[in-house]
PDB file of C-alpha atoms (C1' of nucleotides) in Angstrom:
ATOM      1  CA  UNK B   1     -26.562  -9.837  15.200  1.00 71.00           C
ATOM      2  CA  UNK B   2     -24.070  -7.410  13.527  1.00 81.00           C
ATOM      3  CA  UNK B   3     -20.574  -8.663  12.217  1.00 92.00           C
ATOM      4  CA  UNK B   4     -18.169  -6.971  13.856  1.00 97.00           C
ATOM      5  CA  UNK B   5     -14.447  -6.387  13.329  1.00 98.00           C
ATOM      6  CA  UNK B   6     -13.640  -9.122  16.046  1.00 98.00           C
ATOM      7  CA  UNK B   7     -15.634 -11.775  14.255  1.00 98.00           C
ATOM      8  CA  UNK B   8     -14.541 -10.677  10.658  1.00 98.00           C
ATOM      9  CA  UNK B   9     -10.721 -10.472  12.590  1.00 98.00           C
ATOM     10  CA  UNK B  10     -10.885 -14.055  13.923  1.00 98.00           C
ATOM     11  CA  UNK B  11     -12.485 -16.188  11.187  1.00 98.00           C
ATOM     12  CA  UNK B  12      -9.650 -14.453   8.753  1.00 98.00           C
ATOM     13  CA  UNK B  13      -7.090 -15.258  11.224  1.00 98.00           C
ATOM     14  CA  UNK B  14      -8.752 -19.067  11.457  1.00 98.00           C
ATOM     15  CA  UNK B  15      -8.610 -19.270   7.851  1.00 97.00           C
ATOM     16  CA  UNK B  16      -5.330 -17.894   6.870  1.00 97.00           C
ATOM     17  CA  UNK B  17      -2.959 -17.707   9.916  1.00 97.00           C
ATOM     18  CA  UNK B  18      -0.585 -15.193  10.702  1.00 97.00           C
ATOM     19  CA  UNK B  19       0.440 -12.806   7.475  1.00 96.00           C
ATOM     20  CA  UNK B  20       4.078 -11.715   8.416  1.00 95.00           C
ATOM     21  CA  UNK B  21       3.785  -8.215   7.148  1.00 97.00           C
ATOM     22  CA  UNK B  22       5.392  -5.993   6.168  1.00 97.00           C
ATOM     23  CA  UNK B  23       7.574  -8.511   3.255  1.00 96.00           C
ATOM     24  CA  UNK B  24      11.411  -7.291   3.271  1.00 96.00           C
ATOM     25  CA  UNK B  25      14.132  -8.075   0.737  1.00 93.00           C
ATOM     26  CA  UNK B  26      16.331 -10.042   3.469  1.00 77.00           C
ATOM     27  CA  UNK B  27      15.468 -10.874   7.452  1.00 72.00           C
ATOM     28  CA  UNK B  28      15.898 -13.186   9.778  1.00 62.00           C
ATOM     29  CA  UNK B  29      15.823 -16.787   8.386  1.00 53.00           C
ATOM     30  CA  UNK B  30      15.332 -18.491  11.676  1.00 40.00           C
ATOM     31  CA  UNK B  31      11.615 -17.703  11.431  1.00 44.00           C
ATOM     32  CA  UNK B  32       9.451 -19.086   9.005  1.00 43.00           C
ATOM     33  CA  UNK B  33       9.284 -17.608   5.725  1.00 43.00           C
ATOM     34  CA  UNK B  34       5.890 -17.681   3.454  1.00 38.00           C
ATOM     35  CA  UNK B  35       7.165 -19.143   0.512  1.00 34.00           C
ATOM     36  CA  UNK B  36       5.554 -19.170  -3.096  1.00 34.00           C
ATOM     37  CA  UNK B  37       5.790 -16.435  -5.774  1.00 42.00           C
ATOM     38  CA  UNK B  38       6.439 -13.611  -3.289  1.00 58.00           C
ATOM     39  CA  UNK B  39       9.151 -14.104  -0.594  1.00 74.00           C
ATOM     40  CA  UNK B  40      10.242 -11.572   2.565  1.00 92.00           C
ATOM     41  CA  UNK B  41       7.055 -12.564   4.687  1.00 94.00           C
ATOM     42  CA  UNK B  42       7.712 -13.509   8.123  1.00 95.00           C
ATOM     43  CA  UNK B  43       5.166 -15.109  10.008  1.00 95.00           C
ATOM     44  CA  UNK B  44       4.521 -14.337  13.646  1.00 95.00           C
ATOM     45  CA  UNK B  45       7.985 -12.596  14.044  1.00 96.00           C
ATOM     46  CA  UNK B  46       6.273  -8.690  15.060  1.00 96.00           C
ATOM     47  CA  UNK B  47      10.123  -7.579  16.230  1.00 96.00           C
ATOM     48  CA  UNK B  48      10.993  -6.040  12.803  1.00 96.00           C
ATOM     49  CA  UNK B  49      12.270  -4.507  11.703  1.00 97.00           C
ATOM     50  CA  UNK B  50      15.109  -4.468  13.434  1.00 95.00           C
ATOM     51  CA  UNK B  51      17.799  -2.128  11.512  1.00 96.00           C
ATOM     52  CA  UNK B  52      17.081   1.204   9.979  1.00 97.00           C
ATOM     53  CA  UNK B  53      17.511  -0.427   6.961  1.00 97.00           C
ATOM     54  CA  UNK B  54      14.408  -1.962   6.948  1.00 97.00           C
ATOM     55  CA  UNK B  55      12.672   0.529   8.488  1.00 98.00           C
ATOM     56  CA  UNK B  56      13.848   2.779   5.780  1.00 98.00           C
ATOM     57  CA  UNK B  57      13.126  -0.168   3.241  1.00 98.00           C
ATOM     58  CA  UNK B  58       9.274  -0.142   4.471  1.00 98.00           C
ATOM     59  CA  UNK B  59       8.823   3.217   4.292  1.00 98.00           C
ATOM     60  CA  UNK B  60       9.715   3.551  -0.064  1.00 98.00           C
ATOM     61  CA  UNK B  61       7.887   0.622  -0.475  1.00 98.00           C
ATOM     62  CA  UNK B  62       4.956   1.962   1.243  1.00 98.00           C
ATOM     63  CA  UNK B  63       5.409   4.748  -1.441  1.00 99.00           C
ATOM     64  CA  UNK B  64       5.243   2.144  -4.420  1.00 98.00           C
ATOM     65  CA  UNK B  65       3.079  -0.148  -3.644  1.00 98.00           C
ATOM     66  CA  UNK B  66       0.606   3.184  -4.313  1.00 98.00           C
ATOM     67  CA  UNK B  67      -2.364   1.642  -6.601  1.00 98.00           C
ATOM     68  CA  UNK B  68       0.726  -0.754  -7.627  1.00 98.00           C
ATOM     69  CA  UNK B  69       0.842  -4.700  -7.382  1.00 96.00           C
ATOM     70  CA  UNK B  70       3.463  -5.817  -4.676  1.00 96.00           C
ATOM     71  CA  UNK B  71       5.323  -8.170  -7.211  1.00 96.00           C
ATOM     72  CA  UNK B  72       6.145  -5.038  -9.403  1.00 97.00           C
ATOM     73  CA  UNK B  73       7.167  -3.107  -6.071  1.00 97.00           C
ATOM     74  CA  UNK B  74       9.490  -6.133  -5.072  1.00 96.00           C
ATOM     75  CA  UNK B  75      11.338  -5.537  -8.710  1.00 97.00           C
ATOM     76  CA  UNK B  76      11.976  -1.572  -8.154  1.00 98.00           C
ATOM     77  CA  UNK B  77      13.294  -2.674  -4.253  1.00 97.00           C
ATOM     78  CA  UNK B  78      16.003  -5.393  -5.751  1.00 97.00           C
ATOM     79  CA  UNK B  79      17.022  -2.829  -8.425  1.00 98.00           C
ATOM     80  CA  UNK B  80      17.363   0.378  -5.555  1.00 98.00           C
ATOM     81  CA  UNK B  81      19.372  -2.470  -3.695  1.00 97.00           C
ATOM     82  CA  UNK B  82      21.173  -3.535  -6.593  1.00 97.00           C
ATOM     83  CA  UNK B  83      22.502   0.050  -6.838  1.00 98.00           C
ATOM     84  CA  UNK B  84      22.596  -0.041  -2.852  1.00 98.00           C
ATOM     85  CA  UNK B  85      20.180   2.564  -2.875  1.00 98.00           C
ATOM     86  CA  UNK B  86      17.829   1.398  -0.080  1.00 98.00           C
ATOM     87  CA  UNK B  87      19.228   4.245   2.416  1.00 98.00           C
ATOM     88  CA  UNK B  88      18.211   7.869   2.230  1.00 98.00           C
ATOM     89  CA  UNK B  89      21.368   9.466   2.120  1.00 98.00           C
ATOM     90  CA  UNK B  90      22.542   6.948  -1.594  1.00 98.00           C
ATOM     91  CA  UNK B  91      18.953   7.633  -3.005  1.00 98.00           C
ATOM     92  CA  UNK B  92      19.365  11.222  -2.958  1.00 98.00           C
ATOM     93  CA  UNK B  93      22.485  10.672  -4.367  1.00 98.00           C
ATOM     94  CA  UNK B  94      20.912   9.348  -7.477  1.00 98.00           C
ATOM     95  CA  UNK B  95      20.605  10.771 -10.364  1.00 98.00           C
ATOM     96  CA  UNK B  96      16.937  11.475 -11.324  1.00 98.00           C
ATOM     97  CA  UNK B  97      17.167   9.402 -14.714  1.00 98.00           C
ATOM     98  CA  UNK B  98      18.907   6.622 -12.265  1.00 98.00           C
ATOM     99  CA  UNK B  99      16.457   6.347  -9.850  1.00 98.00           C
ATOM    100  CA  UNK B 100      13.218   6.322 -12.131  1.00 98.00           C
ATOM    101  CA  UNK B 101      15.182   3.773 -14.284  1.00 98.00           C
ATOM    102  CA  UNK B 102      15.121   1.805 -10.989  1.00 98.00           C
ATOM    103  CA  UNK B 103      11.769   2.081  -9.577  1.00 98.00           C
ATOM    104  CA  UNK B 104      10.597   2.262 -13.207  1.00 98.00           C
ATOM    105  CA  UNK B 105       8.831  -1.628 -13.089  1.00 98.00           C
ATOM    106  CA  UNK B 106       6.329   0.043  -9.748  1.00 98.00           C
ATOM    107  CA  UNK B 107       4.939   2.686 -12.462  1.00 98.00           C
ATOM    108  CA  UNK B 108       4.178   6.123 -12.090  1.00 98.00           C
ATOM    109  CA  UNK B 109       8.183   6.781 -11.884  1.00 98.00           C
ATOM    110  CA  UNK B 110       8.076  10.360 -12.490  1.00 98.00           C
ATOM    111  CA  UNK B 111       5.429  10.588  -9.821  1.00 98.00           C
ATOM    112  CA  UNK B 112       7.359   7.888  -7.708  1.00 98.00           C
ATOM    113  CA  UNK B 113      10.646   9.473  -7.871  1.00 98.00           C
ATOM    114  CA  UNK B 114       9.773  12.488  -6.432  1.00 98.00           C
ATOM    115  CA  UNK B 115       7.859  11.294  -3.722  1.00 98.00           C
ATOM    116  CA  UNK B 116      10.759   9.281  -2.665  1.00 99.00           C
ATOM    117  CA  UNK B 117      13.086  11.641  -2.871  1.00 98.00           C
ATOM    118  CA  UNK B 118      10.651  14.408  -0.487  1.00 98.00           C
ATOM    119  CA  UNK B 119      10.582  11.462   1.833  1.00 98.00           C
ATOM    120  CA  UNK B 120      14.069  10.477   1.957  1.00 99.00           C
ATOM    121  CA  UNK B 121      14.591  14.659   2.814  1.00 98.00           C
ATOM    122  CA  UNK B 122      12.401  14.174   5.522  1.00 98.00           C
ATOM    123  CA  UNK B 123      14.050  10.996   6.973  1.00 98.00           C
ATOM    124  CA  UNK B 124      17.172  12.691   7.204  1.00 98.00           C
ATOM    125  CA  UNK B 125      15.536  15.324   8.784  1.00 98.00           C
ATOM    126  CA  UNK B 126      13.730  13.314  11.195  1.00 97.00           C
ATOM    127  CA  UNK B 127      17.081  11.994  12.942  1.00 94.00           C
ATOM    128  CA  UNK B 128      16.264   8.759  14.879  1.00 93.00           C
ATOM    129  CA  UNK B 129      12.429   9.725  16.387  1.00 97.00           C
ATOM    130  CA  UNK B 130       9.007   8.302  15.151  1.00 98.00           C
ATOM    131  CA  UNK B 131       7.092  10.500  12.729  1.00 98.00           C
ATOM    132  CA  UNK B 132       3.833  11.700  14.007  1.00 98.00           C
ATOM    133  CA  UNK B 133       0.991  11.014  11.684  1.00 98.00           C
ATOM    134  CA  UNK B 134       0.670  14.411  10.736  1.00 98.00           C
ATOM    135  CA  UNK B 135       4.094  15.574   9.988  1.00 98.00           C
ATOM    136  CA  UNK B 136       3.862  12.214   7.672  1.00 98.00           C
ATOM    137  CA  UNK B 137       0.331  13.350   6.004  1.00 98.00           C
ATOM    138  CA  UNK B 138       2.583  16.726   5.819  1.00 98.00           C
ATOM    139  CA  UNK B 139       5.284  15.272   2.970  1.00 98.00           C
ATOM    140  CA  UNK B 140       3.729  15.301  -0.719  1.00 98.00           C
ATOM    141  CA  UNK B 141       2.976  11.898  -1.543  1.00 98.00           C
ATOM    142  CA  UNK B 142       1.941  10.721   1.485  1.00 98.00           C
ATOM    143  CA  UNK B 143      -1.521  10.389   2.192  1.00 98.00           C
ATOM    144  CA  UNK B 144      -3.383   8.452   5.029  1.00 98.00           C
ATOM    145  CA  UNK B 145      -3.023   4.600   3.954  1.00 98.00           C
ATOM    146  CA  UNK B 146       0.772   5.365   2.960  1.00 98.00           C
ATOM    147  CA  UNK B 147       1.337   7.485   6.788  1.00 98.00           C
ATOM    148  CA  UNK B 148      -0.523   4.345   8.778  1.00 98.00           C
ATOM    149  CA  UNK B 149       1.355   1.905   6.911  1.00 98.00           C
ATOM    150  CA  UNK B 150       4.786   3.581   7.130  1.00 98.00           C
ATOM    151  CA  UNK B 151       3.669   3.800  11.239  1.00 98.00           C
ATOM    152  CA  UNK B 152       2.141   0.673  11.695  1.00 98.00           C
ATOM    153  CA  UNK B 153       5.204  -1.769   9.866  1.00 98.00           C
ATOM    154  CA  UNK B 154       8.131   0.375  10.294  1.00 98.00           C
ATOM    155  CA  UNK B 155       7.453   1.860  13.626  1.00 98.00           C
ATOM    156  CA  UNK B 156       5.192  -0.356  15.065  1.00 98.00           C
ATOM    157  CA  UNK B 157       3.097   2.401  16.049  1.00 98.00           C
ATOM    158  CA  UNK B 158      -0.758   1.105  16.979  1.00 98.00           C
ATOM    159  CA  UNK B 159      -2.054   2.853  13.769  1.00 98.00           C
ATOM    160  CA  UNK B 160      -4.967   0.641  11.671  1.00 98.00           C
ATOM    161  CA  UNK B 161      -4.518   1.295   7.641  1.00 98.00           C
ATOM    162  CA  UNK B 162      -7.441   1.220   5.445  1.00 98.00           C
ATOM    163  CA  UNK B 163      -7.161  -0.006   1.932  1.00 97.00           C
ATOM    164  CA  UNK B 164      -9.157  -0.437  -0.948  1.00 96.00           C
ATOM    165  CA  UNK B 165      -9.393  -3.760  -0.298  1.00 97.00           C
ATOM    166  CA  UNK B 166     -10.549  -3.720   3.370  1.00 97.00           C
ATOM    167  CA  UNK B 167     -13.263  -0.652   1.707  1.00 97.00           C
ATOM    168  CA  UNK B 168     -14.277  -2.945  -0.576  1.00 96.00           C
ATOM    169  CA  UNK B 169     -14.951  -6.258   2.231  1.00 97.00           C
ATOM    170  CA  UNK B 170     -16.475  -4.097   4.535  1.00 97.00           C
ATOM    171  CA  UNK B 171     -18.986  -2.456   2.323  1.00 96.00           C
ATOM    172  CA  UNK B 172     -19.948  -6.128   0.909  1.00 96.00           C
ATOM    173  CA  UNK B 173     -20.822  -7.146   4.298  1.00 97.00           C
ATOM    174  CA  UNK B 174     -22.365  -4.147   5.008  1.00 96.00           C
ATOM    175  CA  UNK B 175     -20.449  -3.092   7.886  1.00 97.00           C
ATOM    176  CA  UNK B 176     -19.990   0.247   6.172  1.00 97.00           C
ATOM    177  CA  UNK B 177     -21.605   2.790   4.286  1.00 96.00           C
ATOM    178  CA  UNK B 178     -21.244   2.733   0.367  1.00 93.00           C
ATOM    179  CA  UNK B 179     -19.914   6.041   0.486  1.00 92.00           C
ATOM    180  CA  UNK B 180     -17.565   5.602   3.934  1.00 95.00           C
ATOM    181  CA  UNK B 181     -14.406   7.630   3.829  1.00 96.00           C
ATOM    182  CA  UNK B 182     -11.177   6.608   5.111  1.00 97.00           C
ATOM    183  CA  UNK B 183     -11.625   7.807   8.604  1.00 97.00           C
ATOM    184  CA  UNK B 184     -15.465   6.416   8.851  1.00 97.00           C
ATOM    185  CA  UNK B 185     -14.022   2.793   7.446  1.00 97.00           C
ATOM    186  CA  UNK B 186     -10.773   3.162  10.480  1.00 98.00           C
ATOM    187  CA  UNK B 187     -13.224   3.673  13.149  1.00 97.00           C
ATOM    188  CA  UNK B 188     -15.622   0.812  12.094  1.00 98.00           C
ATOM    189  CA  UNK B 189     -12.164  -1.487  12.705  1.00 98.00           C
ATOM    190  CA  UNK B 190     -10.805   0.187  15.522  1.00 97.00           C
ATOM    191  CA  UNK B 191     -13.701  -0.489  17.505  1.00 95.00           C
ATOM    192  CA  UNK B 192     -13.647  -3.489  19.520  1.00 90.00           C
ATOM    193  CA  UNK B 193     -10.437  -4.509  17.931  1.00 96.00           C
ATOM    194  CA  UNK B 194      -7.518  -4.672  20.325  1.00 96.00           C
ATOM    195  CA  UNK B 195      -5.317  -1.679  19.693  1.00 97.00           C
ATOM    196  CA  UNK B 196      -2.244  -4.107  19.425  1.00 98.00           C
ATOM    197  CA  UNK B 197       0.399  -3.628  16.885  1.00 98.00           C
ATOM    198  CA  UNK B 198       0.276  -7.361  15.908  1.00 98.00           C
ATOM    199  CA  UNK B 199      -3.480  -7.530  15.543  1.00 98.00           C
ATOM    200  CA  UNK B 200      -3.478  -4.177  13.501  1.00 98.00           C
ATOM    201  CA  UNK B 201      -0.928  -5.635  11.278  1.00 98.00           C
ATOM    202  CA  UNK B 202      -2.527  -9.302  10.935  1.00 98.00           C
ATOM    203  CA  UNK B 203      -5.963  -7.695  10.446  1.00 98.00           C
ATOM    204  CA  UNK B 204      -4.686  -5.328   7.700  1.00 98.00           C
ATOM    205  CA  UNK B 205      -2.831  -7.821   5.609  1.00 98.00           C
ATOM    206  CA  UNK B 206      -5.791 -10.251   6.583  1.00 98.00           C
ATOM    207  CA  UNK B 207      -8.124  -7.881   4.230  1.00 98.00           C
ATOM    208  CA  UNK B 208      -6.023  -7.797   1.652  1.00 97.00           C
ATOM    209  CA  UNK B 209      -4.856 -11.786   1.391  1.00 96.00           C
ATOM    210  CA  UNK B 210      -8.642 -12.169   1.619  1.00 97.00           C
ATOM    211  CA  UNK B 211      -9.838  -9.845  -0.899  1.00 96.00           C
ATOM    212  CA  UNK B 212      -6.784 -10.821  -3.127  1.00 95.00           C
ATOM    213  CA  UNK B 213      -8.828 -14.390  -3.300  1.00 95.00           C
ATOM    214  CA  UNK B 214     -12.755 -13.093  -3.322  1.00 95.00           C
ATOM    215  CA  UNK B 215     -12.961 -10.085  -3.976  1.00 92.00           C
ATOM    216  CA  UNK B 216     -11.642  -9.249  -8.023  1.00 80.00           C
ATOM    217  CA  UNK B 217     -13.432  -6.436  -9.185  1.00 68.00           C
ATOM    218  CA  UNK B 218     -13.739  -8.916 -12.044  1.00 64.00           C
ATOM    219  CA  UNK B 219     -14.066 -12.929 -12.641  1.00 59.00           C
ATOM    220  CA  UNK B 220     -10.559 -14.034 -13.674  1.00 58.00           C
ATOM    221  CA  UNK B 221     -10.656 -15.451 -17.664  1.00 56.00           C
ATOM    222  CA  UNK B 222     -12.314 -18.319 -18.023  1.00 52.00           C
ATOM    223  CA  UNK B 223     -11.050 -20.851 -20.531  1.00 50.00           C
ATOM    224  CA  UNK B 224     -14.606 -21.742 -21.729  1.00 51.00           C
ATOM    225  CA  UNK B 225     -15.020 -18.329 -23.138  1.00 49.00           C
ATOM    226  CA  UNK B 226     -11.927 -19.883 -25.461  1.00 46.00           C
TER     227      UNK B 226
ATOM    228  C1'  DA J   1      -5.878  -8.589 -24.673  1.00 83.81           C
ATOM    229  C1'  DA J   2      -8.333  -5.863 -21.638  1.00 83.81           C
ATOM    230  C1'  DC J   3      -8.271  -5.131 -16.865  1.00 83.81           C
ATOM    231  C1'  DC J   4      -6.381  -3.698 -12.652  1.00 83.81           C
ATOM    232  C1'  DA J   5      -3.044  -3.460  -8.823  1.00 83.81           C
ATOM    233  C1'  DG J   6      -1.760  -3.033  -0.875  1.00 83.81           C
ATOM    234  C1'  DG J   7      -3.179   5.801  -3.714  1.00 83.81           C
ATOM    235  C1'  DA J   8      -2.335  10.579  -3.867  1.00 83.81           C
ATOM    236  C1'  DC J   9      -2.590  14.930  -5.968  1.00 83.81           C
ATOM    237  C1'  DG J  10      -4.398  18.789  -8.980  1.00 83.81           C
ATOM    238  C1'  DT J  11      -8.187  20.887 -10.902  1.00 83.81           C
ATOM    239  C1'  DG J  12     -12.692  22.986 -11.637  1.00 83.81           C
ATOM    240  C1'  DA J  13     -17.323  23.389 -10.151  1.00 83.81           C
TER     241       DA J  13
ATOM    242  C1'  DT N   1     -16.077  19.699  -0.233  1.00 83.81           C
ATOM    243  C1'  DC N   2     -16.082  16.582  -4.122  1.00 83.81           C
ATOM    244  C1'  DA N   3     -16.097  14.197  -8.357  1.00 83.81           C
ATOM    245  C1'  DC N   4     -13.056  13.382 -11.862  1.00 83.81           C
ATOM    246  C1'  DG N   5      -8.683  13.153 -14.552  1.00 83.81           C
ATOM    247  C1'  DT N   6      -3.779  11.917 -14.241  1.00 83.81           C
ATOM    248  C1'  DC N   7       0.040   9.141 -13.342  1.00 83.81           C
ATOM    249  C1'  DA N   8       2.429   3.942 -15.883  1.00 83.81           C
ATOM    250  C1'  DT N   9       4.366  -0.824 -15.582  1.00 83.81           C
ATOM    251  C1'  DG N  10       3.533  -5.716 -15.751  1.00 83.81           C
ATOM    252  C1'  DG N  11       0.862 -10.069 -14.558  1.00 83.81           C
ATOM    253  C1'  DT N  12      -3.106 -12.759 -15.602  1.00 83.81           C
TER     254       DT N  12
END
DNA sequence: AACCAGGACGTGA
DNA sequence: TCACGTCATGGT
């Protein structure tokens, strides 16, 4: 009996309830917040985001999270907002010394900066529709996990993102080739999943609360070893 | 104190 | 196509 991505989907969900992806700096209290190191979750609330704002918000932090741990991505947000920078128009405003000086605790913040600053372009230019994949996959900087997650959180578009982390689970169970590719790894989830916004979302930050608990590429220190 | 984090791009073979 | 180097800060 093969695992599939409906079994692996519901025992995570069993196990660890409802995510509330994509985190943002400020939402709706009313709905129950994760708390613990990292606020902005929002449980089983799939409506945001609900202002461009946020939408915009998701998108640059889609951009730094790149091979980047999501506390140090929460640090360059509050400093863009600190500057009130979290709009496209005020980040291209910025100075290039001010903006990596902001982003600079997400790393890479040469690399960073300009990818934000391409993007922000392209916001501006996109007016008020949804991106299509490929005009996202189109902007330098932007590759396929950063396009579905920018579609899948900030436009709730039905698109499933692939990770490292979901790579990495998928090939330990074996559902996957060692080698799989991004594409290969989507259509092993995809397939039998319900092609729901909330399910994509839950099963994508599913993988990575998972993996974030078994799956260290190495143990953590233990205090034995002095 | 090394190891790695919610990747993407440029290069040479 | 593809394997490999580069980009960089901060938590554990």
């Amino acid at each position: 009996m093969p695992v599939t991505i409906t079994i692996i989907y519901n025992r995570l969900f069993d196990t660890y309830g409802p995510q509330g992806w994509w985190p943002l700096l400020e939402h709706d209290g009313s709905n129950p917040t994760r708390t613990g190191d990292i606020g902005g979750y929002h449980p089983e609330n799939y409506r945001l985001p609900e202002t461009q704002r946020q939408q915009f918000e998701i998108c640059i932090g889609a951009i730094l999270t790149q091979n980047t741990a999501w506390m140090n991505v929460e640090k360059a947000l509050h400093n863009l907002d600190n500057i009130n920078a979290i709009s496209a128009e005020r980040l291209l405003e910025l100075s290039d010394d001010t903006l990596k000086d902001a982003i600079k605790p997400s790393g890479y913040f040469n690399m960073k900066a300009k990818k934000l600053q391409g993007f922000a372009t392209f916001w501006l230019e996109l007016g008020q529709r949804t991106p299509k994949r490929d005009e996202l996959l189109a902007v330098w900087g932007i590759g396929p996990e950063t396009a579905d997650c920018m579609r899948l959180y900030a436009w709730q578009e039905p698109d499933f993102v692939i990770d490292a982390y979901t790579r990495r689970i998928l090939e330990h169970l074996r559902c996957i080739p060692a080698d799989a590719d991004y594409d290969e790894t989507r259509a092993f989830c995809v397939d039998g999943l319900e092609p729901t916004v909330p399910v994509y979302q839950e099963c994508h930050a599913l993988f990575v609360e998972h993996a974030k608990r078994h799956y260290a590429r190495r143990p953590l220190a233990d205090p034995l070893l002095g």
